[in-house]
């Protein structure tokens, strides 16, 4: 069960000079019998440790907050309160979400009775009207529900210096102007001051007053005891503050007062005008018995708008006087020059621009940044505050969509029982024991494979313990590797059929030209074909291998050439067949190969016979290709005179020598050296210098 959030009264203390107010306020609430806890927002860098020590016994929570300075405080000078330059700090109340409800009271407020009913207000924000402008509320007493959305909105406005009085009251009134703020009775925030002329009303309502708020610069403790005691509304209410003070803090001369009590009183008293007791020097350490500075402390801050060091500000009243006389510029700091719309000076909806106005550019923001001197590395905070919610617009919450299956594109995607592809990384596999002998190669790539039996489900080289014990042959390993790396494009015939159908469809429509390498058509469907016997490829970049390329025609197409004498050839351009190559029509490679095989065996046997001297062998030039043995046997029957020259082909053999060097035997043309196959004497034309046999160039 969620813990219920607490309610607290809360005040703000940013300077030691307001300590008497904070102490009196706490006592007044306790005296009124509140059951609620007390909290104080404190700015640690501007408060002395003595002040904090004083607060501890009275406040249940001391909450340190960052001071928020108004970057354009010129409006503060309109009400003569430059000391309130840090009052934006008050907006930190809205981020105290650890509390359910906060009743905020300025340190210059005194409670005349229990105010606990303020916690029962449902409205998120409530405040009482201000005497200066009753349509606006005074920010000295507020009942609010902390909310980060409001906080960030206020913070944004504060950063822009958006406040008609330069402090929190202007800012909050501008923020809540269009929100329905709950109006509290004036009796919760009765603000008597010298200017208050409604004594009859006071007389009529005074018994209902719950809290008095001493607004303005003349705080009771600053004006001193001597200033009150007179007659009138203000003095009556002032007396109420002093009554609490006297009850709890007046230096008692009684012997029973303990040293710590004495000391405690002195810490507060030093900020109370005219309250320096005679025995203060004995009870107080030197540093706190020093007279308080005559200037409001906050004005003495280095960031405070002081232009002339010769003329330090002494009294807030004097400040406004100085501004009026032009001694002090109200916008002397860099932050103050930030742009702020001059709403107060000129209402553009009703009047023309003022003739003596500064040019627009005079208001442009400038920012000077200085390099940080810190040597500390940045360390991110443990957590960041909640982002603002419901500020100016509602950010739509992202609802997690139910994972929808994409529409199937490929036919195999419709199969419900298809294996799930899984991506396997080496790091994902369970750690394996180091193999004792050869360490398995490390695969740094990932493989996509299909779920198989557990036995097969391990990539090669990543052998599990079971594998290591069953040695495999290289072939088996290779087979396993191939299987484990199966590509769906190879193993699922449906893919190929599908893609082919698309291609064919497109080709028919003439949109795409698909280069396919046509090989054995039956082979297309085979998933096990290898490189040398592969199916036609669908990939444009997959060029056919040397084996797959269609061979060149055996005999080139005839080219008509004149004879040596410029005549047309008799044979009407029939070029002689390439030596050793039959005409295309007769070309049966298989039959020819068989024939060659047979004849070469005979030839080889014949050459081995001792009756026939072996013709001289000549080495082929280096790098020449070891051509397969080619021999064209002469016809068995005697050739006729009309026999084509190619029928008298010279036997060419290229037997493999014993040292494996390809050898080339010169053809034997000698009249007496004719071998068995050259039974006929060479014809004349063969010996003629113009013969194509003797002079091959003649044929060209
Ligand atoms: O040096 C300072 C100044 C102010 N405060 C705190 O801030 C409050 C506001 O200052 P205060 O002097 O009380 O201002 P008021 O004279 O009350 O002036 C009016 O204008 C202020 C600025 O808009 C509002 O904060 C007040 O609620 C409103 O009553 C004080 O009560 C303190 O809690 C300090 O602790 N130290
Ligand atoms: Mn106040």
JSON list of N, CA and C and ligand atoms in Angstrom, two decimals, residues 11-19 22 25 41 43 46-47 76 79 81 83-88 90 104-109 130 137-142 163-172 189 191 213-219 221-222 296-299, ligand 1:
[
{"chain": "A", "resi": 11, "resn": "UNK", "atom": "N", "xyz": [7.92, 27.46, 5.24]},
{"chain": "A", "resi": 11, "resn": "UNK", "atom": "CA", "xyz": [8.34, 28.85, 5.03]},
{"chain": "A", "resi": 11, "resn": "UNK", "atom": "C", "xyz": [9.62, 28.85, 4.21]},
{"chain": "A", "resi": 12, "resn": "UNK", "atom": "N", "xyz": [10.15, 30.03, 3.97]},
{"chain": "A", "resi": 12, "resn": "UNK", "atom": "CA", "xyz": [11.37, 30.16, 3.16]},
{"chain": "A", "resi": 12, "resn": "UNK", "atom": "C", "xyz": [12.33, 31.06, 3.91]},
{"chain": "A", "resi": 13, "resn": "UNK", "atom": "N", "xyz": [13.58, 30.64, 3.99]},
{"chain": "A", "resi": 13, "resn": "UNK", "atom": "CA", "xyz": [14.58, 31.48, 4.64]},
{"chain": "A", "resi": 13, "resn": "UNK", "atom": "C", "xyz": [15.83, 31.53, 3.76]},
{"chain": "A", "resi": 14, "resn": "UNK", "atom": "N", "xyz": [16.14, 32.74, 3.29]},
{"chain": "A", "resi": 14, "resn": "UNK", "atom": "CA", "xyz": [17.30, 32.90, 2.41]},
{"chain": "A", "resi": 14, "resn": "UNK", "atom": "C", "xyz": [18.37, 33.79, 3.02]},
{"chain": "A", "resi": 15, "resn": "UNK", "atom": "N", "xyz": [18.04, 34.41, 4.15]},
{"chain": "A", "resi": 15, "resn": "UNK", "atom": "CA", "xyz": [19.05, 35.27, 4.78]},
{"chain": "A", "resi": 15, "resn": "UNK", "atom": "C", "xyz": [18.88, 35.25, 6.29]},
{"chain": "A", "resi": 16, "resn": "UNK", "atom": "N", "xyz": [20.03, 35.42, 6.97]},
{"chain": "A", "resi": 16, "resn": "UNK", "atom": "CA", "xyz": [20.01, 35.40, 8.44]},
{"chain": "A", "resi": 16, "resn": "UNK", "atom": "C", "xyz": [19.09, 36.50, 8.99]},
{"chain": "A", "resi": 17, "resn": "UNK", "atom": "N", "xyz": [18.98, 37.58, 8.24]},
{"chain": "A", "resi": 17, "resn": "UNK", "atom": "CA", "xyz": [18.22, 38.73, 8.75]},
{"chain": "A", "resi": 17, "resn": "UNK", "atom": "C", "xyz": [16.73, 38.43, 8.93]},
{"chain": "A", "resi": 18, "resn": "UNK", "atom": "N", "xyz": [16.23, 37.40, 8.29]},
{"chain": "A", "resi": 18, "resn": "UNK", "atom": "CA", "xyz": [14.82, 37.01, 8.44]},
{"chain": "A", "resi": 18, "resn": "UNK", "atom": "C", "xyz": [14.63, 35.93, 9.49]},
{"chain": "A", "resi": 19, "resn": "UNK", "atom": "N", "xyz": [15.72, 35.57, 10.19]},
{"chain": "A", "resi": 19, "resn": "UNK", "atom": "CA", "xyz": [15.62, 34.51, 11.19]},
{"chain": "A", "resi": 19, "resn": "UNK", "atom": "C", "xyz": [14.59, 34.80, 12.29]},
{"chain": "A", "resi": 22, "resn": "UNK", "atom": "N", "xyz": [11.19, 33.79, 11.05]},
{"chain": "A", "resi": 22, "resn": "UNK", "atom": "CA", "xyz": [10.98, 32.35, 10.93]},
{"chain": "A", "resi": 22, "resn": "UNK", "atom": "C", "xyz": [10.78, 31.70, 12.29]},
{"chain": "A", "resi": 25, "resn": "UNK", "atom": "N", "xyz": [7.29, 32.76, 13.67]},
{"chain": "A", "resi": 25, "resn": "UNK", "atom": "CA", "xyz": [6.25, 32.04, 12.90]},
{"chain": "A", "resi": 25, "resn": "UNK", "atom": "C", "xyz": [6.08, 30.61, 13.44]},
{"chain": "A", "resi": 41, "resn": "UNK", "atom": "N", "xyz": [12.23, 25.89, 3.57]},
{"chain": "A", "resi": 41, "resn": "UNK", "atom": "CA", "xyz": [13.15, 25.83, 2.43]},
{"chain": "A", "resi": 41, "resn": "UNK", "atom": "C", "xyz": [14.30, 26.76, 2.79]},
{"chain": "A", "resi": 43, "resn": "UNK", "atom": "N", "xyz": [18.39, 28.23, 1.90]},
{"chain": "A", "resi": 43, "resn": "UNK", "atom": "CA", "xyz": [19.47, 28.33, 0.91]},
{"chain": "A", "resi": 43, "resn": "UNK", "atom": "C", "xyz": [20.78, 28.29, 1.70]},
{"chain": "A", "resi": 46, "resn": "UNK", "atom": "N", "xyz": [23.68, 30.99, 1.74]},
{"chain": "A", "resi": 46, "resn": "UNK", "atom": "CA", "xyz": [23.50, 32.36, 2.24]},
{"chain": "A", "resi": 46, "resn": "UNK", "atom": "C", "xyz": [23.12, 32.39, 3.72]},
{"chain": "A", "resi": 47, "resn": "UNK", "atom": "N", "xyz": [23.08, 31.23, 4.34]},
{"chain": "A", "resi": 47, "resn": "UNK", "atom": "CA", "xyz": [22.71, 31.20, 5.76]},
{"chain": "A", "resi": 47, "resn": "UNK", "atom": "C", "xyz": [23.89, 30.75, 6.60]},
{"chain": "A", "resi": 76, "resn": "UNK", "atom": "N", "xyz": [11.50, 45.07, -9.95]},
{"chain": "A", "resi": 76, "resn": "UNK", "atom": "CA", "xyz": [11.60, 45.16, -8.48]},
{"chain": "A", "resi": 76, "resn": "UNK", "atom": "C", "xyz": [11.76, 46.60, -8.05]},
{"chain": "A", "resi": 79, "resn": "UNK", "atom": "N", "xyz": [8.72, 48.68, -7.19]},
{"chain": "A", "resi": 79, "resn": "UNK", "atom": "CA", "xyz": [8.15, 48.67, -5.84]},
{"chain": "A", "resi": 79, "resn": "UNK", "atom": "C", "xyz": [9.22, 48.89, -4.78]},
{"chain": "A", "resi": 81, "resn": "UNK", "atom": "N", "xyz": [11.94, 47.26, -4.08]},
{"chain": "A", "resi": 81, "resn": "UNK", "atom": "CA", "xyz": [12.38, 46.09, -3.31]},
{"chain": "A", "resi": 81, "resn": "UNK", "atom": "C", "xyz": [13.46, 45.29, -4.05]},
{"chain": "A", "resi": 83, "resn": "UNK", "atom": "N", "xyz": [15.81, 43.99, -2.88]},
{"chain": "A", "resi": 83, "resn": "UNK", "atom": "CA", "xyz": [16.23, 42.90, -1.98]},
{"chain": "A", "resi": 83, "resn": "UNK", "atom": "C", "xyz": [15.47, 41.59, -2.28]},
{"chain": "A", "resi": 84, "resn": "UNK", "atom": "N", "xyz": [14.44, 41.68, -3.08]},
{"chain": "A", "resi": 84, "resn": "UNK", "atom": "CA", "xyz": [13.64, 40.48, -3.36]},
{"chain": "A", "resi": 84, "resn": "UNK", "atom": "C", "xyz": [14.05, 39.79, -4.66]},
{"chain": "A", "resi": 85, "resn": "UNK", "atom": "N", "xyz": [15.30, 40.07, -5.10]},
{"chain": "A", "resi": 85, "resn": "UNK", "atom": "CA", "xyz": [15.75, 39.55, -6.40]},
{"chain": "A", "resi": 85, "resn": "UNK", "atom": "C", "xyz": [15.79, 38.02, -6.46]},
{"chain": "A", "resi": 86, "resn": "UNK", "atom": "N", "xyz": [15.86, 37.40, -5.27]},
{"chain": "A", "resi": 86, "resn": "UNK", "atom": "CA", "xyz": [15.90, 35.93, -5.25]},
{"chain": "A", "resi": 86, "resn": "UNK", "atom": "C", "xyz": [14.56, 35.28, -4.85]},
{"chain": "A", "resi": 87, "resn": "UNK", "atom": "N", "xyz": [13.50, 36.08, -4.84]},
{"chain": "A", "resi": 87, "resn": "UNK", "atom": "CA", "xyz": [12.23, 35.53, -4.36]},
{"chain": "A", "resi": 87, "resn": "UNK", "atom": "C", "xyz": [11.62, 34.48, -5.28]},
{"chain": "A", "resi": 88, "resn": "UNK", "atom": "N", "xyz": [12.13, 34.36, -6.51]},
{"chain": "A", "resi": 88, "resn": "UNK", "atom": "CA", "xyz": [11.66, 33.27, -7.38]},
{"chain": "A", "resi": 88, "resn": "UNK", "atom": "C", "xyz": [11.94, 31.90, -6.76]},
{"chain": "A", "resi": 90, "resn": "UNK", "atom": "N", "xyz": [10.96, 30.79, -4.24]},
{"chain": "A", "resi": 90, "resn": "UNK", "atom": "CA", "xyz": [9.72, 30.27, -3.64]},
{"chain": "A", "resi": 90, "resn": "UNK", "atom": "C", "xyz": [9.05, 29.20, -4.51]},
{"chain": "A", "resi": 104, "resn": "UNK", "atom": "N", "xyz": [1.94, 27.40, 2.73]},
{"chain": "A", "resi": 104, "resn": "UNK", "atom": "CA", "xyz": [3.13, 28.22, 2.76]},
{"chain": "A", "resi": 104, "resn": "UNK", "atom": "C", "xyz": [2.85, 29.53, 3.49]},
{"chain": "A", "resi": 105, "resn": "UNK", "atom": "N", "xyz": [3.80, 29.93, 4.33]},
{"chain": "A", "resi": 105, "resn": "UNK", "atom": "CA", "xyz": [3.69, 31.19, 5.06]},
{"chain": "A", "resi": 105, "resn": "UNK", "atom": "C", "xyz": [5.03, 31.92, 4.97]},
{"chain": "A", "resi": 106, "resn": "UNK", "atom": "N", "xyz": [4.99, 33.18, 4.58]},
{"chain": "A", "resi": 106, "resn": "UNK", "atom": "CA", "xyz": [6.22, 33.99, 4.56]},
{"chain": "A", "resi": 106, "resn": "UNK", "atom": "C", "xyz": [6.82, 34.02, 5.97]},
{"chain": "A", "resi": 107, "resn": "UNK", "atom": "N", "xyz": [8.10, 34.31, 6.04]},
{"chain": "A", "resi": 107, "resn": "UNK", "atom": "CA", "xyz": [8.75, 34.38, 7.35]},
{"chain": "A", "resi": 107, "resn": "UNK", "atom": "C", "xyz": [8.26, 35.59, 8.16]},
{"chain": "A", "resi": 108, "resn": "UNK", "atom": "N", "xyz": [7.60, 36.53, 7.47]},
{"chain": "A", "resi": 108, "resn": "UNK", "atom": "CA", "xyz": [7.10, 37.71, 8.19]},
{"chain": "A", "resi": 108, "resn": "UNK", "atom": "C", "xyz": [5.61, 37.57, 8.54]},
{"chain": "A", "resi": 109, "resn": "UNK", "atom": "N", "xyz": [5.19, 36.32, 8.68]},
{"chain": "A", "resi": 109, "resn": "UNK", "atom": "CA", "xyz": [3.79, 36.05, 9.04]},
{"chain": "A", "resi": 109, "resn": "UNK", "atom": "C", "xyz": [3.76, 35.54, 10.48]},
{"chain": "A", "resi": 130, "resn": "UNK", "atom": "N", "xyz": [-4.57, 40.59, -2.47]},
{"chain": "A", "resi": 130, "resn": "UNK", "atom": "CA", "xyz": [-3.52, 41.51, -2.06]},
{"chain": "A", "resi": 130, "resn": "UNK", "atom": "C", "xyz": [-4.11, 42.90, -1.88]},
{"chain": "A", "resi": 137, "resn": "UNK", "atom": "N", "xyz": [-3.52, 38.03, -5.99]},
{"chain": "A", "resi": 137, "resn": "UNK", "atom": "CA", "xyz": [-3.39, 37.44, -4.65]},
{"chain": "A", "resi": 137, "resn": "UNK", "atom": "C", "xyz": [-2.02, 37.77, -4.08]},
{"chain": "A", "resi": 138, "resn": "UNK", "atom": "N", "xyz": [-1.94, 37.74, -2.78]},
{"chain": "A", "resi": 138, "resn": "UNK", "atom": "CA", "xyz": [-0.66, 37.93, -2.11]},
{"chain": "A", "resi": 138, "resn": "UNK", "atom": "C", "xyz": [-0.02, 36.57, -1.93]},
{"chain": "A", "resi": 139, "resn": "UNK", "atom": "N", "xyz": [1.29, 36.52, -2.12]},
{"chain": "A", "resi": 139, "resn": "UNK", "atom": "CA", "xyz": [1.96, 35.21, -2.10]},
{"chain": "A", "resi": 139, "resn": "UNK", "atom": "C", "xyz": [2.63, 34.93, -0.76]},
{"chain": "A", "resi": 140, "resn": "UNK", "atom": "N", "xyz": [2.20, 35.67, 0.29]},
{"chain": "A", "resi": 140, "resn": "UNK", "atom": "CA", "xyz": [2.77, 35.43, 1.62]},
{"chain": "A", "resi": 140, "resn": "UNK", "atom": "C", "xyz": [2.10, 34.26, 2.31]},
{"chain": "A", "resi": 141, "resn": "UNK", "atom": "N", "xyz": [0.86, 33.93, 1.91]},
{"chain": "A", "resi": 141, "resn": "UNK", "atom": "CA", "xyz": [0.13, 32.79, 2.46]},
{"chain": "A", "resi": 141, "resn": "UNK", "atom": "C", "xyz": [-0.51, 32.05, 1.28]},
{"chain": "A", "resi": 142, "resn": "UNK", "atom": "N", "xyz": [-0.16, 30.79, 1.13]},
{"chain": "A", "resi": 142, "resn": "UNK", "atom": "CA", "xyz": [-0.71, 30.02, 0.00]},
{"chain": "A", "resi": 142, "resn": "UNK", "atom": "C", "xyz": [-0.94, 28.58, 0.45]},
{"chain": "A", "resi": 163, "resn": "UNK", "atom": "N", "xyz": [7.64, 38.51, -14.71]},
{"chain": "A", "resi": 163, "resn": "UNK", "atom": "CA", "xyz": [6.96, 38.86, -13.46]},
{"chain": "A", "resi": 163, "resn": "UNK", "atom": "C", "xyz": [6.72, 40.37, -13.41]},
{"chain": "A", "resi": 164, "resn": "UNK", "atom": "N", "xyz": [5.48, 40.75, -13.16]},
{"chain": "A", "resi": 164, "resn": "UNK", "atom": "CA", "xyz": [5.22, 42.20, -13.20]},
{"chain": "A", "resi": 164, "resn": "UNK", "atom": "C", "xyz": [5.82, 42.97, -12.04]},
{"chain": "A", "resi": 165, "resn": "UNK", "atom": "N", "xyz": [6.09, 42.28, -10.91]},
{"chain": "A", "resi": 165, "resn": "UNK", "atom": "CA", "xyz": [6.75, 43.01, -9.82]},
{"chain": "A", "resi": 165, "resn": "UNK", "atom": "C", "xyz": [8.20, 42.58, -9.66]},
{"chain": "A", "resi": 166, "resn": "UNK", "atom": "N", "xyz": [8.66, 41.75, -10.58]},
{"chain": "A", "resi": 166, "resn": "UNK", "atom": "CA", "xyz": [10.06, 41.30, -10.52]},
{"chain": "A", "resi": 166, "resn": "UNK", "atom": "C", "xyz": [10.29, 40.22, -9.50]},
{"chain": "A", "resi": 167, "resn": "UNK", "atom": "N", "xyz": [9.25, 39.81, -8.76]},
{"chain": "A", "resi": 167, "resn": "UNK", "atom": "CA", "xyz": [9.43, 38.75, -7.75]},
{"chain": "A", "resi": 167, "resn": "UNK", "atom": "C", "xyz": [8.33, 37.70, -7.90]},
{"chain": "A", "resi": 168, "resn": "UNK", "atom": "N", "xyz": [8.20, 36.85, -6.88]},
{"chain": "A", "resi": 168, "resn": "UNK", "atom": "CA", "xyz": [7.31, 35.69, -7.00]},
{"chain": "A", "resi": 168, "resn": "UNK", "atom": "C", "xyz": [5.83, 36.08, -7.10]},
{"chain": "A", "resi": 169, "resn": "UNK", "atom": "N", "xyz": [5.45, 37.18, -6.46]},
{"chain": "A", "resi": 169, "resn": "UNK", "atom": "CA", "xyz": [4.02, 37.52, -6.50]},
{"chain": "A", "resi": 169, "resn": "UNK", "atom": "C", "xyz": [3.56, 37.86, -7.91]},
{"chain": "A", "resi": 170, "resn": "UNK", "atom": "N", "xyz": [4.37, 38.61, -8.62]},
{"chain": "A", "resi": 170, "resn": "UNK", "atom": "CA", "xyz": [4.03, 38.94, -10.01]},
{"chain": "A", "resi": 170, "resn": "UNK", "atom": "C", "xyz": [4.02, 37.67, -10.87]},
{"chain": "A", "resi": 171, "resn": "UNK", "atom": "N", "xyz": [5.04, 36.86, -10.68]},
{"chain": "A", "resi": 171, "resn": "UNK", "atom": "CA", "xyz": [5.17, 35.62, -11.46]},
{"chain": "A", "resi": 171, "resn": "UNK", "atom": "C", "xyz": [3.98, 34.69, -11.23]},
{"chain": "A", "resi": 172, "resn": "UNK", "atom": "N", "xyz": [3.65, 34.45, -9.96]},
{"chain": "A", "resi": 172, "resn": "UNK", "atom": "CA", "xyz": [2.57, 33.50, -9.65]},
{"chain": "A", "resi": 172, "resn": "UNK", "atom": "C", "xyz": [1.20, 34.04, -10.08]},
{"chain": "A", "resi": 189, "resn": "UNK", "atom": "N", "xyz": [-4.54, 36.20, 5.63]},
{"chain": "A", "resi": 189, "resn": "UNK", "atom": "CA", "xyz": [-3.33, 36.91, 5.21]},
{"chain": "A", "resi": 189, "resn": "UNK", "atom": "C", "xyz": [-3.60, 38.41, 5.35]},
{"chain": "A", "resi": 191, "resn": "UNK", "atom": "N", "xyz": [-2.84, 41.96, 5.99]},
{"chain": "A", "resi": 191, "resn": "UNK", "atom": "CA", "xyz": [-1.60, 42.72, 5.82]},
{"chain": "A", "resi": 191, "resn": "UNK", "atom": "C", "xyz": [-1.76, 44.16, 6.29]},
{"chain": "A", "resi": 213, "resn": "UNK", "atom": "N", "xyz": [0.37, 39.34, 8.27]},
{"chain": "A", "resi": 213, "resn": "UNK", "atom": "CA", "xyz": [1.54, 39.31, 7.40]},
{"chain": "A", "resi": 213, "resn": "UNK", "atom": "C", "xyz": [2.12, 40.72, 7.30]},
{"chain": "A", "resi": 214, "resn": "UNK", "atom": "N", "xyz": [3.34, 40.89, 7.76]},
{"chain": "A", "resi": 214, "resn": "UNK", "atom": "CA", "xyz": [3.94, 42.22, 7.80]},
{"chain": "A", "resi": 214, "resn": "UNK", "atom": "C", "xyz": [4.70, 42.49, 6.51]},
{"chain": "A", "resi": 215, "resn": "UNK", "atom": "N", "xyz": [3.95, 42.85, 5.49]},
{"chain": "A", "resi": 215, "resn": "UNK", "atom": "CA", "xyz": [4.57, 43.07, 4.18]},
{"chain": "A", "resi": 215, "resn": "UNK", "atom": "C", "xyz": [5.35, 44.38, 4.19]},
{"chain": "A", "resi": 216, "resn": "UNK", "atom": "N", "xyz": [6.16, 44.54, 3.18]},
{"chain": "A", "resi": 216, "resn": "UNK", "atom": "CA", "xyz": [6.95, 45.76, 3.06]},
{"chain": "A", "resi": 216, "resn": "UNK", "atom": "C", "xyz": [8.30, 45.62, 3.74]},
{"chain": "A", "resi": 217, "resn": "UNK", "atom": "N", "xyz": [9.02, 46.71, 3.74]},
{"chain": "A", "resi": 217, "resn": "UNK", "atom": "CA", "xyz": [10.39, 46.65, 4.28]},
{"chain": "A", "resi": 217, "resn": "UNK", "atom": "C", "xyz": [10.43, 46.74, 5.80]},
{"chain": "A", "resi": 218, "resn": "UNK", "atom": "N", "xyz": [9.38, 47.29, 6.37]},
{"chain": "A", "resi": 218, "resn": "UNK", "atom": "CA", "xyz": [9.41, 47.47, 7.83]},
{"chain": "A", "resi": 218, "resn": "UNK", "atom": "C", "xyz": [8.93, 46.23, 8.56]},
{"chain": "A", "resi": 219, "resn": "UNK", "atom": "N", "xyz": [9.78, 45.27, 8.66]},
{"chain": "A", "resi": 219, "resn": "UNK", "atom": "CA", "xyz": [9.41, 44.07, 9.40]},
{"chain": "A", "resi": 219, "resn": "UNK", "atom": "C", "xyz": [9.45, 44.39, 10.89]},
{"chain": "A", "resi": 221, "resn": "UNK", "atom": "N", "xyz": [10.77, 43.03, 13.48]},
{"chain": "A", "resi": 221, "resn": "UNK", "atom": "CA", "xyz": [12.09, 42.92, 14.10]},
{"chain": "A", "resi": 221, "resn": "UNK", "atom": "C", "xyz": [13.08, 43.95, 13.57]},
{"chain": "A", "resi": 222, "resn": "UNK", "atom": "N", "xyz": [12.78, 44.49, 12.40]},
{"chain": "A", "resi": 222, "resn": "UNK", "atom": "CA", "xyz": [13.69, 45.48, 11.83]},
{"chain": "A", "resi": 222, "resn": "UNK", "atom": "C", "xyz": [13.36, 46.89, 12.37]},
{"chain": "A", "resi": 296, "resn": "UNK", "atom": "N", "xyz": [20.18, 45.50, 3.75]},
{"chain": "A", "resi": 296, "resn": "UNK", "atom": "CA", "xyz": [19.58, 44.17, 3.62]},
{"chain": "A", "resi": 296, "resn": "UNK", "atom": "C", "xyz": [20.59, 43.24, 2.98]},
{"chain": "A", "resi": 297, "resn": "UNK", "atom": "N", "xyz": [20.77, 42.07, 3.65]},
{"chain": "A", "resi": 297, "resn": "UNK", "atom": "CA", "xyz": [21.87, 41.20, 3.26]},
{"chain": "A", "resi": 297, "resn": "UNK", "atom": "C", "xyz": [21.89, 40.84, 1.78]},
{"chain": "A", "resi": 298, "resn": "UNK", "atom": "N", "xyz": [20.72, 40.62, 1.26]},
{"chain": "A", "resi": 298, "resn": "UNK", "atom": "CA", "xyz": [20.64, 40.14, -0.11]},
{"chain": "A", "resi": 298, "resn": "UNK", "atom": "C", "xyz": [21.16, 41.17, -1.11]},
{"chain": "A", "resi": 299, "resn": "UNK", "atom": "N", "xyz": [21.09, 42.43, -0.74]},
{"chain": "A", "resi": 299, "resn": "UNK", "atom": "CA", "xyz": [21.60, 43.48, -1.61]},
{"chain": "A", "resi": 299, "resn": "UNK", "atom": "C", "xyz": [23.12, 43.44, -1.65]},
{"chain": "B", "resi": 1, "resn": "LIG", "atom": "O1", "xyz": [16.29, 38.62, 2.18]},
{"chain": "B", "resi": 1, "resn": "LIG", "atom": "C1", "xyz": [15.31, 37.90, 2.15]},
{"chain": "B", "resi": 1, "resn": "LIG", "atom": "C2", "xyz": [14.13, 38.22, 1.45]},
{"chain": "B", "resi": 1, "resn": "LIG", "atom": "C3", "xyz": [13.06, 37.39, 1.51]},
{"chain": "B", "resi": 1, "resn": "LIG", "atom": "N1", "xyz": [13.11, 36.24, 2.22]},
{"chain": "B", "resi": 1, "resn": "LIG", "atom": "C4", "xyz": [11.94, 35.35, 2.25]},
{"chain": "B", "resi": 1, "resn": "LIG", "atom": "O2", "xyz": [11.07, 35.72, 1.22]},
{"chain": "B", "resi": 1, "resn": "LIG", "atom": "C5", "xyz": [9.84, 36.17, 1.74]},
{"chain": "B", "resi": 1, "resn": "LIG", "atom": "C6", "xyz": [9.28, 37.31, 0.91]},
{"chain": "B", "resi": 1, "resn": "LIG", "atom": "O3", "xyz": [9.88, 38.52, 1.24]},
{"chain": "B", "resi": 1, "resn": "LIG", "atom": "P1", "xyz": [9.11, 39.59, 2.06]},
{"chain": "B", "resi": 1, "resn": "LIG", "atom": "O4", "xyz": [10.08, 40.61, 2.54]},
{"chain": "B", "resi": 1, "resn": "LIG", "atom": "O5", "xyz": [8.29, 38.95, 3.08]},
{"chain": "B", "resi": 1, "resn": "LIG", "atom": "O6", "xyz": [8.22, 40.23, 0.96]},
{"chain": "B", "resi": 1, "resn": "LIG", "atom": "P2", "xyz": [6.91, 41.08, 1.25]},
{"chain": "B", "resi": 1, "resn": "LIG", "atom": "O7", "xyz": [7.32, 42.33, 1.85]},
{"chain": "B", "resi": 1, "resn": "LIG", "atom": "O8", "xyz": [5.94, 40.26, 1.95]},
{"chain": "B", "resi": 1, "resn": "LIG", "atom": "O9", "xyz": [6.49, 41.38, -0.27]},
{"chain": "B", "resi": 1, "resn": "LIG", "atom": "C7", "xyz": [5.46, 40.87, -1.17]},
{"chain": "B", "resi": 1, "resn": "LIG", "atom": "O10", "xyz": [6.17, 40.62, -2.39]},
{"chain": "B", "resi": 1, "resn": "LIG", "atom": "C8", "xyz": [7.04, 39.55, -2.38]},
{"chain": "B", "resi": 1, "resn": "LIG", "atom": "C9", "xyz": [7.66, 39.47, -3.70]},
{"chain": "B", "resi": 1, "resn": "LIG", "atom": "O11", "xyz": [6.71, 39.25, -4.67]},
{"chain": "B", "resi": 1, "resn": "LIG", "atom": "C10", "xyz": [6.31, 38.28, -2.02]},
{"chain": "B", "resi": 1, "resn": "LIG", "atom": "O12", "xyz": [7.26, 37.26, -1.88]},
{"chain": "B", "resi": 1, "resn": "LIG", "atom": "C11", "xyz": [5.57, 38.46, -0.73]},
{"chain": "B", "resi": 1, "resn": "LIG", "atom": "O13", "xyz": [4.83, 37.31, -0.43]},
{"chain": "B", "resi": 1, "resn": "LIG", "atom": "C12", "xyz": [4.67, 39.65, -0.82]},
{"chain": "B", "resi": 1, "resn": "LIG", "atom": "O14", "xyz": [3.99, 39.85, 0.37]},
{"chain": "B", "resi": 1, "resn": "LIG", "atom": "C13", "xyz": [10.14, 36.49, 3.18]},
{"chain": "B", "resi": 1, "resn": "LIG", "atom": "O15", "xyz": [9.04, 36.42, 4.00]},
{"chain": "B", "resi": 1, "resn": "LIG", "atom": "C14", "xyz": [11.14, 35.44, 3.52]},
{"chain": "B", "resi": 1, "resn": "LIG", "atom": "O16", "xyz": [10.50, 34.23, 3.75]},
{"chain": "B", "resi": 1, "resn": "LIG", "atom": "C15", "xyz": [14.26, 35.91, 2.91]},
{"chain": "B", "resi": 1, "resn": "LIG", "atom": "O17", "xyz": [14.32, 34.89, 3.55]},
{"chain": "B", "resi": 1, "resn": "LIG", "atom": "N2", "xyz": [15.31, 36.75, 2.86]}
]
